[in-house]
């Protein structure tokens, strides 16, 4: 599942072709993705100007001139590609050829910019929904999400308060979208390694009795920001289905310190990176330097 850096990379790839331009024509080649598309889905998009393209956690949000918002989620295999007016998709340094099978091109936006934006999703776990901007606080997919880890509001104090009293593991707490929005298995493993904190540590240890942040919380907050920033700069991590809108592969996977490196030496202490299953997910860590 694409995590925050991958979704942010997609947002930045779509922005030049979408933001400020009108959707001249919207086409839905099927009635459903993960969920059924609304009956007026096409009608509510056609003729609308995309006034802004943002991201909330792992969701893309396109503000429309009508006052509606188009919410888009990539699911496990969803991707966008931008076809410019001349019909060419310019490959970049990390270009990876996409499948020529277009039967999975489910939604197309024909923009006044001259670009065609195509959503392709073989597994159909992605979805789209249009709703009024005035309902964004109550939208079920967004309601209850925690703070953005790269936002100004996110700091050690906020993380400590969210974890105070939690007896669950630190890793499980960070994967809880109500605690921090947008984090997934890859970047939680990497952030915990950089902060030298065990994924098995209790989440409550990020706060003292007054719910003030401990040094652990300070280190972890800094590590989360650092790893996410580096991953976005690298275009995300290309594991299985993820690639950028241009067809380029992200390459942050080449900078992984522990994720998917079971049996390899720890880059910090020389110990051995280990893997174990935690809450149904593979956790990668160095037991020697993560306490």
JSON list of N, CA, C and O in Angstrom, two decimals, residues 169-192:
[
{"chain": "A", "resi": 169, "resn": "UNK", "atom": "N", "xyz": [2.19, -1.69, 21.51]},
{"chain": "A", "resi": 169, "resn": "UNK", "atom": "CA", "xyz": [3.57, -1.48, 21.10]},
{"chain": "A", "resi": 169, "resn": "UNK", "atom": "C", "xyz": [3.71, -0.13, 20.39]},
{"chain": "A", "resi": 169, "resn": "UNK", "atom": "O", "xyz": [2.75, 0.41, 19.85]},
{"chain": "A", "resi": 170, "resn": "UNK", "atom": "N", "xyz": [4.92, 0.37, 20.40]},
{"chain": "A", "resi": 170, "resn": "UNK", "atom": "CA", "xyz": [5.19, 1.65, 19.75]},
{"chain": "A", "resi": 170, "resn": "UNK", "atom": "C", "xyz": [4.91, 1.56, 18.25]},
{"chain": "A", "resi": 170, "resn": "UNK", "atom": "O", "xyz": [4.35, 2.49, 17.66]},
{"chain": "A", "resi": 171, "resn": "UNK", "atom": "N", "xyz": [5.26, 0.44, 17.65]},
{"chain": "A", "resi": 171, "resn": "UNK", "atom": "CA", "xyz": [5.00, 0.31, 16.22]},
{"chain": "A", "resi": 171, "resn": "UNK", "atom": "C", "xyz": [3.51, 0.33, 15.92]},
{"chain": "A", "resi": 171, "resn": "UNK", "atom": "O", "xyz": [3.05, 0.99, 14.99]},
{"chain": "A", "resi": 172, "resn": "UNK", "atom": "N", "xyz": [2.74, -0.42, 16.70]},
{"chain": "A", "resi": 172, "resn": "UNK", "atom": "CA", "xyz": [1.29, -0.46, 16.49]},
{"chain": "A", "resi": 172, "resn": "UNK", "atom": "C", "xyz": [0.67, 0.92, 16.65]},
{"chain": "A", "resi": 172, "resn": "UNK", "atom": "O", "xyz": [-0.23, 1.30, 15.90]},
{"chain": "A", "resi": 173, "resn": "UNK", "atom": "N", "xyz": [1.16, 1.69, 17.60]},
{"chain": "A", "resi": 173, "resn": "UNK", "atom": "CA", "xyz": [0.63, 3.04, 17.83]},
{"chain": "A", "resi": 173, "resn": "UNK", "atom": "C", "xyz": [0.91, 3.94, 16.63]},
{"chain": "A", "resi": 173, "resn": "UNK", "atom": "O", "xyz": [0.05, 4.71, 16.20]},
{"chain": "A", "resi": 174, "resn": "UNK", "atom": "N", "xyz": [2.10, 3.83, 16.05]},
{"chain": "A", "resi": 174, "resn": "UNK", "atom": "CA", "xyz": [2.46, 4.68, 14.92]},
{"chain": "A", "resi": 174, "resn": "UNK", "atom": "C", "xyz": [1.68, 4.30, 13.65]},
{"chain": "A", "resi": 174, "resn": "UNK", "atom": "O", "xyz": [1.48, 5.14, 12.77]},
{"chain": "A", "resi": 175, "resn": "UNK", "atom": "N", "xyz": [1.26, 3.05, 13.56]},
{"chain": "A", "resi": 175, "resn": "UNK", "atom": "CA", "xyz": [0.47, 2.62, 12.41]},
{"chain": "A", "resi": 175, "resn": "UNK", "atom": "C", "xyz": [-1.00, 3.00, 12.56]},
{"chain": "A", "resi": 175, "resn": "UNK", "atom": "O", "xyz": [-1.76, 2.92, 11.59]},
{"chain": "A", "resi": 176, "resn": "UNK", "atom": "N", "xyz": [-1.39, 3.41, 13.76]},
{"chain": "A", "resi": 176, "resn": "UNK", "atom": "CA", "xyz": [-2.76, 3.85, 14.02]},
{"chain": "A", "resi": 176, "resn": "UNK", "atom": "C", "xyz": [-2.93, 5.24, 13.40]},
{"chain": "A", "resi": 176, "resn": "UNK", "atom": "O", "xyz": [-2.31, 6.21, 13.85]},
{"chain": "A", "resi": 177, "resn": "UNK", "atom": "N", "xyz": [-3.76, 5.35, 12.38]},
{"chain": "A", "resi": 177, "resn": "UNK", "atom": "CA", "xyz": [-3.93, 6.62, 11.66]},
{"chain": "A", "resi": 177, "resn": "UNK", "atom": "C", "xyz": [-4.54, 7.71, 12.52]},
{"chain": "A", "resi": 177, "resn": "UNK", "atom": "O", "xyz": [-4.50, 8.89, 12.17]},
{"chain": "A", "resi": 178, "resn": "UNK", "atom": "N", "xyz": [-5.08, 7.34, 13.68]},
{"chain": "A", "resi": 178, "resn": "UNK", "atom": "CA", "xyz": [-5.61, 8.35, 14.61]},
{"chain": "A", "resi": 178, "resn": "UNK", "atom": "C", "xyz": [-4.50, 9.00, 15.41]},
{"chain": "A", "resi": 178, "resn": "UNK", "atom": "O", "xyz": [-4.67, 10.09, 15.96]},
{"chain": "A", "resi": 179, "resn": "UNK", "atom": "N", "xyz": [-3.36, 8.34, 15.49]},
{"chain": "A", "resi": 179, "resn": "UNK", "atom": "CA", "xyz": [-2.20, 8.88, 16.22]},
{"chain": "A", "resi": 179, "resn": "UNK", "atom": "C", "xyz": [-1.38, 9.78, 15.30]},
{"chain": "A", "resi": 179, "resn": "UNK", "atom": "O", "xyz": [-1.07, 10.93, 15.62]},
{"chain": "A", "resi": 180, "resn": "UNK", "atom": "N", "xyz": [-1.00, 9.25, 14.15]},
{"chain": "A", "resi": 180, "resn": "UNK", "atom": "CA", "xyz": [-0.28, 10.01, 13.11]},
{"chain": "A", "resi": 180, "resn": "UNK", "atom": "C", "xyz": [-0.85, 9.58, 11.77]},
{"chain": "A", "resi": 180, "resn": "UNK", "atom": "O", "xyz": [-1.00, 8.39, 11.51]},
{"chain": "A", "resi": 181, "resn": "UNK", "atom": "N", "xyz": [-1.16, 10.53, 10.93]},
{"chain": "A", "resi": 181, "resn": "UNK", "atom": "CA", "xyz": [-1.79, 10.21, 9.65]},
{"chain": "A", "resi": 181, "resn": "UNK", "atom": "C", "xyz": [-0.75, 9.95, 8.56]},
{"chain": "A", "resi": 181, "resn": "UNK", "atom": "O", "xyz": [0.22, 10.71, 8.43]},
{"chain": "A", "resi": 182, "resn": "UNK", "atom": "N", "xyz": [-0.94, 8.88, 7.81]},
{"chain": "A", "resi": 182, "resn": "UNK", "atom": "CA", "xyz": [-0.13, 8.66, 6.62]},
{"chain": "A", "resi": 182, "resn": "UNK", "atom": "C", "xyz": [1.03, 7.70, 6.77]},
{"chain": "A", "resi": 182, "resn": "UNK", "atom": "O", "xyz": [1.62, 7.30, 5.78]},
{"chain": "A", "resi": 183, "resn": "UNK", "atom": "N", "xyz": [1.38, 7.33, 8.01]},
{"chain": "A", "resi": 183, "resn": "UNK", "atom": "CA", "xyz": [2.50, 6.43, 8.19]},
{"chain": "A", "resi": 183, "resn": "UNK", "atom": "C", "xyz": [2.08, 4.99, 7.90]},
{"chain": "A", "resi": 183, "resn": "UNK", "atom": "O", "xyz": [0.96, 4.58, 8.21]},
{"chain": "A", "resi": 184, "resn": "UNK", "atom": "N", "xyz": [2.99, 4.22, 7.32]},
{"chain": "A", "resi": 184, "resn": "UNK", "atom": "CA", "xyz": [2.74, 2.81, 7.06]},
{"chain": "A", "resi": 184, "resn": "UNK", "atom": "C", "xyz": [3.93, 1.98, 7.52]},
{"chain": "A", "resi": 184, "resn": "UNK", "atom": "O", "xyz": [4.87, 2.49, 8.15]},
{"chain": "A", "resi": 185, "resn": "UNK", "atom": "N", "xyz": [3.91, 0.72, 7.19]},
{"chain": "A", "resi": 185, "resn": "UNK", "atom": "CA", "xyz": [4.88, -0.23, 7.71]},
{"chain": "A", "resi": 185, "resn": "UNK", "atom": "C", "xyz": [6.33, 0.13, 7.39]},
{"chain": "A", "resi": 185, "resn": "UNK", "atom": "O", "xyz": [7.22, 0.06, 8.24]},
{"chain": "A", "resi": 186, "resn": "UNK", "atom": "N", "xyz": [6.57, 0.55, 6.15]},
{"chain": "A", "resi": 186, "resn": "UNK", "atom": "CA", "xyz": [7.95, 0.85, 5.72]},
{"chain": "A", "resi": 186, "resn": "UNK", "atom": "C", "xyz": [8.55, 1.97, 6.55]},
{"chain": "A", "resi": 186, "resn": "UNK", "atom": "O", "xyz": [9.63, 1.82, 7.15]},
{"chain": "A", "resi": 187, "resn": "UNK", "atom": "N", "xyz": [7.86, 3.10, 6.58]},
{"chain": "A", "resi": 187, "resn": "UNK", "atom": "CA", "xyz": [8.45, 4.29, 7.20]},
{"chain": "A", "resi": 187, "resn": "UNK", "atom": "C", "xyz": [8.43, 4.26, 8.72]},
{"chain": "A", "resi": 187, "resn": "UNK", "atom": "O", "xyz": [9.23, 4.92, 9.37]},
{"chain": "A", "resi": 188, "resn": "UNK", "atom": "N", "xyz": [7.52, 3.46, 9.29]},
{"chain": "A", "resi": 188, "resn": "UNK", "atom": "CA", "xyz": [7.55, 3.27, 10.74]},
{"chain": "A", "resi": 188, "resn": "UNK", "atom": "C", "xyz": [8.80, 2.48, 11.11]},
{"chain": "A", "resi": 188, "resn": "UNK", "atom": "O", "xyz": [9.51, 2.84, 12.06]},
{"chain": "A", "resi": 189, "resn": "UNK", "atom": "N", "xyz": [9.09, 1.42, 10.37]},
{"chain": "A", "resi": 189, "resn": "UNK", "atom": "CA", "xyz": [10.31, 0.64, 10.63]},
{"chain": "A", "resi": 189, "resn": "UNK", "atom": "C", "xyz": [11.55, 1.51, 10.51]},
{"chain": "A", "resi": 189, "resn": "UNK", "atom": "O", "xyz": [12.46, 1.46, 11.36]},
{"chain": "A", "resi": 190, "resn": "UNK", "atom": "N", "xyz": [11.60, 2.31, 9.46]},
{"chain": "A", "resi": 190, "resn": "UNK", "atom": "CA", "xyz": [12.77, 3.15, 9.23]},
{"chain": "A", "resi": 190, "resn": "UNK", "atom": "C", "xyz": [12.90, 4.26, 10.28]},
{"chain": "A", "resi": 190, "resn": "UNK", "atom": "O", "xyz": [14.00, 4.57, 10.74]},
{"chain": "A", "resi": 191, "resn": "UNK", "atom": "N", "xyz": [11.79, 4.86, 10.68]},
{"chain": "A", "resi": 191, "resn": "UNK", "atom": "CA", "xyz": [11.84, 5.93, 11.68]},
{"chain": "A", "resi": 191, "resn": "UNK", "atom": "C", "xyz": [12.25, 5.39, 13.04]},
{"chain": "A", "resi": 191, "resn": "UNK", "atom": "O", "xyz": [13.05, 6.02, 13.75]},
{"chain": "A", "resi": 192, "resn": "UNK", "atom": "N", "xyz": [11.73, 4.24, 13.42]},
{"chain": "A", "resi": 192, "resn": "UNK", "atom": "CA", "xyz": [12.10, 3.64, 14.71]},
{"chain": "A", "resi": 192, "resn": "UNK", "atom": "C", "xyz": [13.59, 3.30, 14.74]},
{"chain": "A", "resi": 192, "resn": "UNK", "atom": "O", "xyz": [14.26, 3.47, 15.76]}
]
